Short mmCIF file of C-alpha atoms and ligand atoms in Angstrom, two decimals:
data_model
loop_
_atom_site.label_atom_id
_atom_site.label_comp_id
_atom_site.label_asym_id
_atom_site.label_seq_id
_atom_site.Cartn_x
_atom_site.Cartn_y
_atom_site.Cartn_z
CA MET A 593 32.38 92.23 -19.19
CA LYS A 594 29.59 89.80 -20.12
CA PRO A 595 28.84 87.84 -22.19
CA PRO A 596 32.32 86.68 -23.26
CA LEU A 597 33.29 86.38 -26.87
CA ILE A 598 32.10 83.18 -28.54
CA ARG A 599 34.44 81.96 -31.24
CA HIS A 600 34.81 78.96 -33.55
CA SER A 601 37.15 76.39 -32.05
CA ASP A 602 40.29 76.05 -34.13
CA VAL A 603 43.86 75.26 -33.19
CA HIS A 604 45.09 78.38 -35.00
CA ARG A 605 42.52 80.83 -33.71
CA PRO A 606 44.16 83.14 -31.16
CA ALA A 607 42.74 82.77 -27.65
CA TYR A 608 43.50 86.22 -26.21
CA HIS A 609 43.90 88.35 -29.32
CA PHE A 610 40.68 89.82 -30.69
CA THR A 611 39.21 88.11 -33.76
CA ALA A 612 35.88 88.67 -35.52
CA PRO A 613 32.96 86.33 -34.72
CA THR A 614 33.46 84.70 -38.12
CA GLY A 615 34.65 85.66 -41.59
CA TRP A 616 37.32 88.19 -42.41
CA LEU A 617 38.73 90.98 -40.22
CA ASN A 618 41.21 93.63 -41.29
CA ASP A 619 41.88 97.20 -40.11
CA PRO A 620 40.93 98.61 -36.70
CA ASN A 621 38.69 101.67 -37.14
CA GLY A 622 37.15 104.39 -34.97
CA LEU A 623 39.22 103.65 -31.87
CA VAL A 624 38.08 105.72 -28.91
CA GLN A 625 37.57 105.64 -25.13
CA ILE A 626 34.32 107.15 -23.87
CA GLY A 627 32.92 107.01 -20.36
CA GLY A 628 35.53 104.45 -19.40
CA ILE A 629 34.66 102.13 -22.29
CA TYR A 630 36.98 101.45 -25.19
CA HIS A 631 35.30 101.09 -28.57
CA MET A 632 36.95 99.25 -31.41
CA PHE A 633 35.27 99.18 -34.81
CA TYR A 634 36.90 97.09 -37.50
CA GLN A 635 36.82 96.13 -41.16
CA TRP A 636 34.70 93.00 -41.35
CA ASN A 637 33.40 90.67 -44.04
CA PRO A 638 30.94 88.53 -42.05
CA GLY A 639 30.27 86.27 -45.05
CA ALA A 640 33.67 84.84 -45.95
CA PRO A 641 37.28 84.65 -44.76
CA LEU A 642 38.38 86.92 -47.62
CA HIS A 643 38.40 90.68 -48.15
CA GLY A 644 35.11 91.87 -49.69
CA ASP A 645 31.67 93.29 -48.81
CA ILE A 646 33.30 95.21 -45.99
CA HIS A 647 31.15 96.18 -42.97
CA TRP A 648 32.19 97.88 -39.73
CA GLY A 649 32.18 95.35 -36.89
CA HIS A 650 32.14 96.75 -33.35
CA ALA A 651 33.42 95.55 -29.99
CA ILE A 652 33.80 97.23 -26.61
CA SER A 653 36.08 96.69 -23.65
CA ALA A 654 36.63 98.04 -20.17
CA ASP A 655 40.32 97.06 -20.13
CA LEU A 656 41.61 96.71 -23.72
CA VAL A 657 41.96 92.96 -23.12
CA HIS A 658 38.47 91.48 -22.70
CA TRP A 659 36.06 92.42 -25.48
CA GLU A 660 32.32 92.17 -26.00
CA ASP A 661 30.78 91.91 -29.47
CA ARG A 662 28.28 94.61 -30.42
CA PRO A 663 25.99 94.77 -33.46
CA VAL A 664 27.37 95.70 -36.88
CA ALA A 665 27.88 99.48 -36.91
CA LEU A 666 27.96 100.10 -40.68
CA ALA A 667 26.94 97.91 -43.60
CA PRO A 668 27.23 98.64 -47.33
CA GLY A 669 24.14 100.55 -48.53
CA ASP A 670 22.82 101.61 -51.91
CA GLY A 671 24.82 104.84 -52.18
CA PRO A 672 28.49 105.74 -52.17
CA ASP A 673 29.38 102.78 -49.92
CA ALA A 674 27.48 100.14 -51.92
CA GLU A 675 30.64 98.07 -52.37
CA GLY A 676 32.01 98.53 -48.88
CA CYS A 677 32.43 100.73 -45.81
CA TRP A 678 36.19 101.03 -45.74
CA SER A 679 38.49 102.37 -43.07
CA GLY A 680 37.83 105.41 -40.94
CA ILE A 681 37.79 107.08 -37.60
CA PHE A 682 35.66 108.19 -34.65
CA LEU A 683 35.12 111.95 -34.19
CA GLN A 684 33.86 114.06 -31.32
CA THR A 685 32.01 117.04 -32.81
CA ASP A 686 29.88 119.80 -31.30
CA GLU A 687 26.89 117.83 -32.62
CA GLY A 688 28.06 114.68 -30.83
CA PRO A 689 29.97 111.58 -31.91
CA ALA A 690 30.44 110.79 -35.58
CA LEU A 691 32.10 108.16 -37.73
CA MET A 692 34.01 109.12 -40.85
CA TYR A 693 34.83 106.38 -43.34
CA SER A 694 35.72 105.66 -46.94
CA GLY A 695 32.80 104.59 -49.10
CA LEU A 696 33.54 102.28 -52.01
CA ASN A 697 31.32 102.46 -55.07
CA ARG A 698 33.11 102.43 -58.40
CA GLU A 699 30.22 104.32 -60.00
CA TYR A 700 31.33 107.35 -57.98
CA GLY A 701 34.72 107.44 -59.65
CA HIS A 702 37.98 105.68 -59.46
CA THR A 703 38.78 106.48 -55.83
CA GLN A 704 36.94 105.93 -52.58
CA THR A 705 34.79 108.72 -51.10
CA CYS A 706 34.56 110.35 -47.67
CA CYS A 707 31.33 109.55 -45.77
CA LEU A 708 29.87 110.39 -42.35
CA ALA A 709 27.57 108.55 -39.96
CA TRP A 710 25.84 109.77 -36.78
CA PRO A 711 24.48 107.79 -33.81
CA SER A 712 20.82 106.80 -34.00
CA ALA A 713 20.52 107.53 -30.28
CA SER A 714 19.23 110.96 -29.23
CA GLY A 715 21.37 113.46 -27.34
CA ASP A 716 19.75 112.43 -24.03
CA GLU A 717 20.28 108.74 -24.70
CA LEU A 718 23.88 109.42 -25.62
CA ALA A 719 24.45 111.39 -22.44
CA ASN A 720 22.53 109.14 -20.05
CA GLY A 721 22.07 105.80 -21.82
CA ASP A 722 23.65 102.46 -21.15
CA GLY A 723 27.33 102.88 -21.92
CA ALA A 724 27.49 99.59 -23.77
CA SER A 725 24.70 100.27 -26.23
CA ARG A 726 24.72 103.97 -26.97
CA LEU A 727 27.12 103.76 -29.91
CA ASP A 728 25.59 100.57 -31.33
CA SER A 729 23.44 102.05 -34.04
CA TRP A 730 24.44 104.59 -36.70
CA ASN A 731 22.64 106.56 -39.44
CA LYS A 732 24.50 107.50 -42.58
CA ASP A 733 24.56 111.22 -43.36
CA PRO A 734 22.09 111.98 -46.20
CA ALA A 735 24.72 114.34 -47.65
CA ASN A 736 27.18 111.46 -48.26
CA PRO A 737 29.66 111.50 -49.81
CA VAL A 738 31.07 114.70 -48.33
CA ILE A 739 34.19 114.32 -50.50
CA SER A 740 33.66 112.52 -53.77
CA ARG A 741 36.58 113.48 -55.98
CA VAL A 742 40.30 114.08 -55.90
CA PRO A 743 41.34 117.76 -55.89
CA ALA A 744 41.49 119.34 -59.35
CA GLY A 745 44.83 118.81 -61.02
CA LEU A 746 45.97 116.05 -58.66
CA ASP A 747 46.86 112.79 -60.40
CA ALA A 748 45.67 110.49 -57.59
CA ARG A 749 44.81 106.93 -58.61
CA VAL A 750 43.64 106.06 -55.13
CA MET A 751 42.46 108.22 -52.22
CA ARG A 752 41.05 106.77 -49.01
CA ASP A 753 41.29 106.56 -45.21
CA HIS A 754 41.06 109.56 -42.94
CA CYS A 755 42.80 111.40 -40.14
CA VAL A 756 40.92 114.42 -38.79
CA TRP A 757 41.72 117.04 -36.18
CA ARG A 758 40.50 120.51 -35.28
CA GLU A 759 42.53 123.63 -34.67
CA ASP A 760 41.22 127.14 -34.01
CA GLY A 761 37.71 125.95 -34.83
CA VAL A 762 38.68 124.60 -38.27
CA TRP A 763 38.53 120.90 -39.12
CA HIS A 764 41.51 119.49 -40.98
CA GLN A 765 41.59 116.17 -42.72
CA VAL A 766 44.23 114.18 -44.54
CA MET A 767 43.35 111.25 -46.76
CA GLY A 768 45.94 108.70 -47.85
CA ALA A 769 46.62 108.54 -51.57
CA GLY A 770 48.62 106.92 -54.34
CA LEU A 771 49.75 109.22 -57.14
CA GLY A 772 50.23 108.42 -60.81
CA SER A 773 53.95 108.96 -60.22
CA ASP A 774 53.94 105.79 -58.07
CA GLU A 775 54.38 107.57 -54.77
CA GLY A 776 52.19 107.92 -51.69
CA ALA A 777 50.71 111.26 -50.65
CA LEU A 778 48.77 112.97 -47.88
CA VAL A 779 45.91 114.95 -49.41
CA HIS A 780 44.88 117.82 -47.12
CA PHE A 781 41.38 119.34 -46.81
CA SER A 782 39.83 121.83 -44.39
CA SER A 783 36.23 122.44 -43.34
CA ALA A 784 34.13 124.56 -41.00
CA ASP A 785 31.36 121.98 -40.64
CA LEU A 786 32.63 118.52 -41.75
CA HIS A 787 30.38 118.74 -44.84
CA GLN A 788 31.97 121.30 -47.15
CA TRP A 789 35.66 120.56 -47.62
CA ASP A 790 38.18 122.88 -49.26
CA ASP A 791 41.29 121.58 -50.99
CA GLU A 792 44.48 122.49 -49.13
CA GLY A 793 46.97 120.75 -51.42
CA LEU A 794 49.36 117.98 -50.49
CA MET A 795 50.71 117.88 -46.96
CA LEU A 796 53.46 115.48 -48.05
CA ARG A 797 54.41 113.20 -50.95
CA GLY A 798 56.70 110.19 -51.00
CA SER A 799 59.45 111.72 -53.11
CA GLU A 800 60.02 114.35 -50.38
CA VAL A 801 60.94 111.78 -47.76
CA PRO A 802 64.28 110.09 -46.99
CA ALA A 803 63.19 106.46 -47.18
CA THR A 804 66.40 104.85 -46.00
CA GLY A 805 64.84 103.01 -43.05
CA ALA A 806 61.58 101.86 -44.64
CA TYR A 807 60.41 101.80 -48.24
CA MET A 808 57.46 104.16 -48.66
CA GLY A 809 55.40 102.14 -51.20
CA THR A 810 53.28 103.54 -54.04
CA THR A 811 50.21 104.39 -51.90
CA TRP A 812 49.87 105.48 -48.27
CA GLU A 813 46.96 103.83 -46.50
CA CYS A 814 45.51 104.61 -43.09
CA PRO A 815 47.38 107.87 -42.34
CA ASP A 816 47.53 108.69 -38.63
CA LEU A 817 49.04 112.01 -37.47
CA PHE A 818 49.31 112.48 -33.74
CA PRO A 819 51.38 114.32 -31.16
CA LEU A 820 53.77 112.25 -29.09
CA GLY A 821 56.25 112.98 -26.38
CA GLY A 822 54.59 116.01 -24.85
CA GLU A 823 51.45 117.24 -23.23
CA ASP A 824 48.40 117.32 -25.48
CA HIS A 825 46.67 120.70 -25.77
CA GLY A 826 43.43 119.77 -27.46
CA GLU A 827 39.95 120.99 -26.74
CA THR A 828 38.18 118.93 -24.14
CA PHE A 829 34.82 117.42 -24.90
CA PRO A 830 32.52 116.15 -22.16
CA ASP A 831 32.89 112.50 -21.30
CA SER A 832 35.68 111.92 -23.71
CA LEU A 833 39.14 112.60 -24.92
CA PRO A 834 40.63 115.86 -26.10
CA ALA A 835 40.49 116.38 -29.84
CA HIS A 836 44.14 116.18 -30.63
CA SER A 837 46.04 119.22 -31.72
CA ILE A 838 48.91 118.15 -33.90
CA SER A 839 50.79 121.43 -33.61
CA SER A 840 51.09 121.30 -29.82
CA ALA A 841 54.27 123.14 -28.87
CA SER A 842 55.56 120.62 -26.35
CA SER A 843 55.26 117.52 -28.53
CA ARG A 844 56.35 116.38 -31.95
CA THR A 845 54.11 114.97 -34.60
CA VAL A 846 54.26 111.36 -35.70
CA PHE A 847 52.92 110.48 -39.13
CA ALA A 848 52.17 106.75 -39.17
CA PHE A 849 50.99 105.09 -42.38
CA SER A 850 50.75 101.76 -44.14
CA ALA A 851 52.83 101.34 -47.27
CA TRP A 852 50.89 99.66 -50.07
CA ASP A 853 52.86 98.81 -53.18
CA LYS A 854 51.01 98.06 -56.42
CA GLY A 855 48.54 95.76 -54.72
CA GLN A 856 50.78 94.45 -51.94
CA THR A 857 50.32 95.42 -48.29
CA LEU A 858 54.00 95.87 -47.41
CA HIS A 859 54.38 97.20 -43.87
CA SER A 860 53.46 100.05 -41.55
CA ALA A 861 55.98 102.83 -41.02
CA TYR A 862 56.35 106.30 -39.51
CA LEU A 863 58.06 109.65 -39.77
CA VAL A 864 58.64 112.10 -36.94
CA GLY A 865 58.42 115.81 -37.68
CA SER A 866 56.15 118.79 -37.39
CA VAL A 867 53.28 120.42 -39.23
CA ARG A 868 54.11 123.92 -40.50
CA ASP A 869 51.94 126.03 -42.77
CA GLY A 870 49.89 123.04 -43.81
CA ARG A 871 52.91 120.88 -44.68
CA PHE A 872 54.33 117.93 -42.79
CA VAL A 873 58.06 118.53 -42.38
CA PRO A 874 59.85 115.29 -41.47
CA ASP A 875 62.99 115.43 -39.40
CA SER A 876 63.57 111.69 -39.39
CA GLU A 877 63.90 109.02 -42.02
CA ALA A 878 60.98 106.63 -42.53
CA ARG A 879 61.16 103.69 -40.11
CA LEU A 880 59.19 100.50 -39.68
CA LEU A 881 56.61 100.46 -36.93
CA ASP A 882 57.02 96.69 -36.58
CA PHE A 883 59.59 94.26 -38.01
CA GLY A 884 56.76 91.84 -38.78
CA LEU A 885 56.04 93.85 -41.98
CA ARG A 886 52.53 93.07 -43.28
CA HIS A 887 51.66 91.17 -40.10
CA PHE A 888 51.26 94.50 -38.32
CA TYR A 889 49.36 96.56 -40.86
CA ALA A 890 46.86 99.45 -40.96
CA PRO A 891 47.41 100.49 -37.34
CA GLN A 892 45.34 103.27 -35.82
CA SER A 893 46.02 105.10 -32.56
CA PHE A 894 43.93 107.01 -30.05
CA LEU A 895 44.49 109.02 -26.92
CA ALA A 896 43.21 107.27 -23.80
CA THR A 897 41.76 109.48 -21.09
CA ASP A 898 44.79 108.76 -18.91
CA GLY A 899 47.04 110.37 -21.54
CA ARG A 900 48.44 107.22 -23.14
CA ARG A 901 48.74 107.08 -26.93
CA ILE A 902 47.53 103.55 -27.71
CA GLN A 903 47.90 101.86 -31.08
CA ILE A 904 46.18 98.75 -32.44
CA GLY A 905 47.15 97.08 -35.71
CA TRP A 906 45.88 94.25 -37.87
CA ALA A 907 47.88 91.00 -37.51
CA GLN A 908 47.30 89.85 -41.07
CA GLU A 909 47.34 86.13 -41.85
CA ALA A 910 50.36 84.57 -43.59
CA TRP A 911 48.37 82.24 -45.86
CA GLU A 912 47.41 82.66 -49.48
CA PRO A 913 43.76 83.09 -50.57
CA GLN A 914 43.91 79.71 -52.39
CA ILE A 915 43.25 77.93 -49.12
CA ALA A 916 40.53 80.26 -47.80
CA GLY A 917 37.94 77.65 -48.77
CA ALA A 918 39.14 75.56 -45.84
CA LYS A 919 38.86 78.45 -43.38
CA VAL A 920 36.03 79.95 -41.33
CA TRP A 921 37.80 83.11 -40.16
CA ALA A 922 40.80 85.27 -41.01
CA GLY A 923 42.59 88.14 -39.31
CA ALA A 924 43.22 89.22 -35.73
CA MET A 925 44.10 92.42 -33.93
CA ALA A 926 47.59 92.69 -32.54
CA LEU A 927 47.68 93.47 -28.82
CA PRO A 928 47.15 97.14 -27.95
CA ARG A 929 50.47 98.94 -27.51
CA GLU A 930 51.40 102.15 -25.77
CA LEU A 931 53.56 104.43 -27.90
CA THR A 932 56.25 106.76 -26.60
CA LEU A 933 58.85 108.89 -28.35
CA ASP A 934 62.56 108.42 -27.69
CA GLY A 935 64.49 111.00 -29.71
CA SER A 936 63.08 110.45 -33.17
CA ARG A 937 62.13 106.80 -32.56
CA VAL A 938 58.72 105.53 -31.64
CA ARG A 939 58.80 102.85 -28.94
CA SER A 940 56.01 100.33 -28.55
CA HIS A 941 55.14 98.51 -25.34
CA PRO A 942 52.22 96.17 -24.77
CA VAL A 943 49.65 97.84 -22.50
CA LEU A 944 49.98 96.98 -18.83
CA GLU A 945 46.40 95.69 -18.66
CA LEU A 946 47.61 92.53 -20.44
CA ALA A 947 49.12 91.38 -17.14
CA GLY A 948 45.52 90.57 -16.19
CA LEU A 949 45.70 87.53 -18.50
CA ARG A 950 48.41 85.82 -16.42
CA LEU A 951 47.38 82.54 -14.80
CA GLY A 952 49.06 81.50 -11.54
CA SER A 953 52.75 81.90 -10.86
CA PRO A 954 55.36 82.12 -13.59
CA GLU A 955 58.04 79.57 -14.33
CA ASN A 956 61.37 81.27 -13.61
CA VAL A 957 64.24 80.43 -15.94
CA GLN A 958 67.84 81.40 -15.17
CA ILE A 959 69.87 82.17 -18.29
CA ALA A 960 73.64 81.74 -18.29
CA ASP A 961 76.30 81.21 -20.94
CA GLY A 962 75.62 77.74 -22.37
CA THR A 963 72.04 77.39 -21.14
CA ALA A 964 70.17 74.95 -23.40
CA GLY A 965 67.01 73.10 -22.55
CA GLU A 966 63.29 72.91 -22.45
CA LEU A 967 60.95 74.52 -19.98
CA HIS A 968 58.35 72.78 -17.84
CA THR A 969 55.62 75.00 -19.25
CA ARG A 970 53.91 73.54 -22.30
CA SER A 971 51.36 75.88 -23.80
CA ARG A 972 50.38 77.78 -26.93
CA GLN A 973 49.16 80.71 -24.82
CA VAL A 974 52.12 82.23 -23.00
CA GLU A 975 53.90 85.42 -22.11
CA ILE A 976 57.69 85.22 -21.77
CA GLY A 977 59.32 88.26 -20.19
CA GLY A 978 62.60 89.25 -18.65
CA GLU A 979 65.85 91.15 -18.71
CA LEU A 980 68.87 89.83 -20.57
CA GLN A 981 72.46 91.04 -20.60
CA LEU A 982 74.31 90.09 -23.78
CA GLU A 983 78.06 90.10 -24.31
CA PRO A 984 79.50 91.10 -27.69
CA GLY A 985 78.65 88.24 -30.03
CA GLY A 986 76.15 86.80 -27.54
CA HIS A 987 72.63 85.72 -28.37
CA VAL A 988 69.59 84.03 -26.90
CA GLU A 989 67.29 81.70 -28.85
CA ILE A 990 63.77 81.08 -27.58
CA THR A 991 61.89 78.31 -29.34
CA VAL A 992 58.12 78.29 -29.16
CA LEU A 993 55.24 76.27 -30.64
CA ALA A 994 57.78 73.46 -30.82
CA SER A 995 57.10 69.75 -31.00
CA PRO A 996 58.85 67.24 -28.70
CA VAL A 997 61.80 65.28 -30.02
CA GLY A 998 60.20 61.97 -29.03
CA GLY A 999 57.21 61.82 -31.34
CA GLU A 1000 53.66 62.88 -31.98
CA SER A 1001 51.32 63.62 -29.06
CA SER A 1002 53.61 62.36 -26.35
CA ASP A 1003 53.26 64.26 -23.10
CA THR A 1004 56.41 62.73 -21.74
CA ALA A 1005 58.68 63.29 -24.71
CA SER A 1006 61.13 66.09 -24.15
CA CYS A 1007 60.67 69.37 -25.91
CA THR A 1008 62.98 70.90 -28.45
CA GLY A 1009 64.83 73.40 -26.34
CA ALA A 1010 68.22 72.11 -27.38
CA PRO A 1011 70.22 74.10 -29.93
CA ALA A 1012 69.35 73.40 -33.54
CA THR A 1013 72.42 71.25 -34.17
CA ALA A 1014 71.34 68.77 -31.50
CA ARG A 1015 68.07 68.18 -33.29
CA LEU A 1016 69.20 67.86 -36.85
CA GLY A 1017 69.19 64.29 -38.08
CA THR A 1018 66.74 63.11 -35.46
CA THR A 1019 63.76 65.25 -36.23
CA ALA A 1020 64.48 67.14 -39.42
CA GLY A 1021 61.38 67.43 -41.58
CA THR A 1022 58.98 66.19 -38.93
CA ALA A 1023 59.43 68.56 -35.99
CA GLU A 1024 57.95 72.01 -35.80
CA ARG A 1025 59.25 75.08 -34.05
CA THR A 1026 59.51 78.83 -34.37
CA THR A 1027 62.72 80.40 -33.14
CA ILE A 1028 63.01 83.92 -31.74
CA THR A 1029 66.57 85.24 -31.59
CA ILE A 1030 67.87 88.32 -29.82
CA GLY A 1031 71.58 88.96 -30.11
CA PHE A 1032 74.60 90.62 -31.57
CA ALA A 1033 75.67 89.86 -35.11
CA GLN A 1034 78.85 87.79 -34.66
CA GLU A 1035 81.41 89.80 -32.63
CA SER A 1036 79.79 93.11 -33.44
CA GLU A 1037 78.79 95.44 -30.65
CA GLN A 1038 77.28 97.87 -33.13
CA PHE A 1039 73.95 96.24 -33.76
CA MET A 1040 71.67 94.05 -31.84
CA TYR A 1041 69.09 92.17 -33.88
CA LEU A 1042 65.72 90.62 -33.29
CA GLY A 1043 64.57 87.82 -35.56
CA VAL A 1044 61.80 85.25 -35.89
CA ASP A 1045 62.67 82.16 -37.94
CA ARG A 1046 59.50 80.54 -39.31
CA PHE A 1047 61.22 78.03 -41.59
CA GLU A 1048 60.29 75.02 -39.44
CA SER A 1049 57.06 76.49 -38.04
CA ARG A 1050 54.87 74.04 -39.98
CA VAL A 1051 55.55 70.60 -41.41
CA ALA A 1052 52.32 69.87 -43.23
CA GLU A 1053 51.53 69.61 -46.89
CA GLN A 1054 50.27 72.85 -48.47
CA SER A 1055 53.08 74.72 -46.79
CA ARG A 1056 53.75 76.46 -50.09
CA TYR A 1057 50.61 78.49 -49.45
CA TYR A 1058 52.01 79.75 -46.15
CA ASP A 1059 54.57 82.54 -45.85
CA MET A 1060 57.34 81.10 -43.67
CA LYS A 1061 60.05 83.60 -44.55
CA PRO A 1062 62.22 84.91 -41.72
CA LEU A 1063 61.38 88.27 -40.15
CA GLN A 1064 64.06 90.41 -38.57
CA GLY A 1065 65.20 93.90 -37.67
CA VAL A 1066 68.20 95.75 -36.31
CA ILE A 1067 67.96 97.54 -32.97
CA GLU A 1068 70.31 99.81 -31.01
CA PRO A 1069 72.94 97.91 -28.98
CA ASN A 1070 71.81 99.44 -25.66
CA ASP A 1071 74.98 98.16 -23.94
CA GLY A 1072 73.74 94.63 -24.50
CA LYS A 1073 70.66 95.05 -22.29
CA ALA A 1074 67.53 93.52 -23.74
CA ASN A 1075 64.20 94.09 -22.08
CA LEU A 1076 62.09 91.33 -23.56
CA GLN A 1077 58.41 90.49 -23.76
CA ILE A 1078 57.03 87.74 -25.99
CA PHE A 1079 53.37 86.86 -26.45
CA VAL A 1080 52.53 83.53 -28.07
CA ASP A 1081 48.89 82.87 -28.96
CA HIS A 1082 48.41 79.80 -31.19
CA SER A 1083 49.16 81.41 -34.58
CA ILE A 1084 50.39 84.84 -33.45
CA ILE A 1085 53.75 85.70 -31.96
CA GLU A 1086 54.43 89.26 -30.82
CA VAL A 1087 57.94 90.08 -29.61
CA PHE A 1088 58.97 93.36 -27.98
CA VAL A 1089 62.67 94.10 -27.34
CA ASN A 1090 63.53 97.52 -25.90
CA GLY A 1091 60.35 98.93 -27.43
CA HIS A 1092 60.93 97.38 -30.90
CA PRO A 1093 58.06 95.09 -31.89
CA LEU A 1094 57.92 92.15 -34.29
CA THR A 1095 54.58 90.50 -35.06
CA ALA A 1096 54.58 87.14 -36.84
CA ARG A 1097 51.99 84.56 -37.89
CA VAL A 1098 52.76 80.82 -37.85
CA TYR A 1099 50.59 77.72 -38.27
CA PRO A 1100 51.96 74.57 -36.62
CA VAL A 1101 49.84 71.50 -37.32
CA ARG A 1102 51.14 68.90 -34.88
CA ALA A 1103 48.94 68.48 -31.83
CA ASP A 1104 51.99 68.43 -29.59
CA SER A 1105 53.67 71.64 -30.80
CA ASP A 1106 53.36 73.42 -27.48
CA CYS A 1107 56.93 73.15 -26.13
CA ILE A 1108 59.19 76.07 -25.23
CA GLY A 1109 62.98 75.92 -25.28
CA VAL A 1110 65.79 78.34 -24.47
CA SER A 1111 69.43 78.40 -25.44
CA ALA A 1112 71.99 81.12 -24.72
CA VAL A 1113 75.53 81.93 -25.74
CA GLY A 1114 77.25 84.89 -24.12
CA ALA A 1115 74.14 85.95 -22.31
CA ARG A 1116 72.73 85.97 -18.79
CA GLY A 1117 69.56 86.98 -17.08
CA GLU A 1118 66.23 85.63 -16.04
CA LEU A 1119 63.03 84.90 -17.90
CA ARG A 1120 59.54 84.48 -16.46
CA VAL A 1121 56.98 82.42 -18.31
CA TRP A 1122 53.27 82.75 -17.65
CA GLU A 1123 50.43 80.80 -19.13
CA LEU A 1124 47.73 83.20 -20.28
CA ALA A 1125 43.95 83.01 -20.11
CA SER A 1126 41.57 83.00 -23.08
CA ILE A 1127 39.15 85.85 -23.73
CA ALA A 1128 36.74 83.71 -25.75
CA GLN A 1129 34.70 80.53 -25.34
CA ASP A 1130 34.45 77.94 -28.09
CA SER A 1131 31.18 78.05 -30.00
CA PRO A 1132 29.01 74.94 -29.68
CA GLU A 1133 29.37 72.77 -32.78
N1 DQQ B 1359 41.95 98.43 -45.81
C1 DQQ B 1359 40.77 99.18 -46.04
C2 DQQ B 1359 41.18 100.42 -46.71
C3 DQQ B 1359 42.59 100.55 -46.28
C4 DQQ B 1359 43.09 99.15 -46.28
C5 DQQ B 1359 39.77 98.40 -46.81
C6 DQQ B 1359 44.28 98.86 -45.45
O1 DQQ B 1359 40.37 101.52 -46.36
O2 DQQ B 1359 43.27 101.40 -47.13
O3 DQQ B 1359 39.31 97.31 -46.07
O4 DQQ B 1359 44.34 97.52 -45.06
#
């Protein structure tokens, strides 16, 4: 797709993850595939690398990998969205496509409102026009806001973000909410025409959920209910996807949400269950969608025309706002993932289209008990994939974005693939590396774990403004088999082990932190390492 993305050159800017042209990016919005083109709208502050003055940016793609920037889709106006056009969705209606979003204007009350926008293009232009441009321009509905208050009697401090579906000709909507009792809630409405909405009560509240696997937070943001694991039985609209029917008999319903806790974006999580009589009935505990916590936040999913349920999340930065003055951009989208259901667990796998980024042949690395060393490949843009077999107590460490032992900017110095003990004393405090570990906890065969150690990811001053805490999660032992895929892209690391993802952000500063190392104890297998292409060109200075 032409022209390619043009982006500010910066050692930390991801090269094949989507970022905004400049400024701040957060949630993906309005994800849809129409006429073979994927549309991704997103929360965007074009003016600064901080959250504020939120617009809807827009990009399109033919393959979910290469993106083309389109004009701003929504900008704050002088009505209910005067302070921002917050998160929302794309809808196929009998009147054509629509966007639904949360308008922010504190004069309208203490919560966000529900607003609609319609394409500026006519019906003919929408049907026959250039696929790239027909969803470029949007008019806000003069009736906005179509929901401007919390239901009578509901003590909701916050209510925003939308998930909408249609069953038996009736539109249903849930908005995410935070109640005065410090619990999240799904506020349910119904409508015949998307304009007049009737209160349907709460579909679920936090205190009704077993939260053993993931804390539920005090507010649920970005609710996403969708069927998974069975055939979808939605109505079919021309040139597009079926409107999803969340009570399809052959599938179960996933409720994905982002847990916000008194101002903190904690993590995204999910429940599996079913919708009965207007209530969501969970039959699983809450679980994390990604062990990277806030670095995979506000995800939204959509049904591709080939039947895949694809999810995109916001890979939030790990730096504090104090240093935003030194930045031009902030925020990236995590790679699109295909979701599947395995029992009551959601599995995430990077979409197959990403293989199109691979450059040349991979470096093949044999893993055996005692393997320890550096790879030939030196790059900040790599995919590392393979199958590992772990013995009880076994583990594999993969070190990325690592500096050579021999000194700054030396192409010939060896990389830091040796086990940590070999490096201590020679490089402590000056070398950088991020270590990904997959293994069993000591001799246990009960749990396998996946971890990303960011403690040495950055050696520079100001590190106190960067979150370098470890990230980790427990996964099923799977007889010691680990199907592994790692994507490294300058400041983003995404790891997938047996369908469990972990997204991390790291910010090495040394110019030579592009080494990769592997060490293994009680493990065997083979890894393949590809260098990956960029999807953007550097902007001229
Ligand atoms: N981001 C949006 C909200 C949403 C939050 C505002 C989640 O609509 O609740 O930019 O990151």
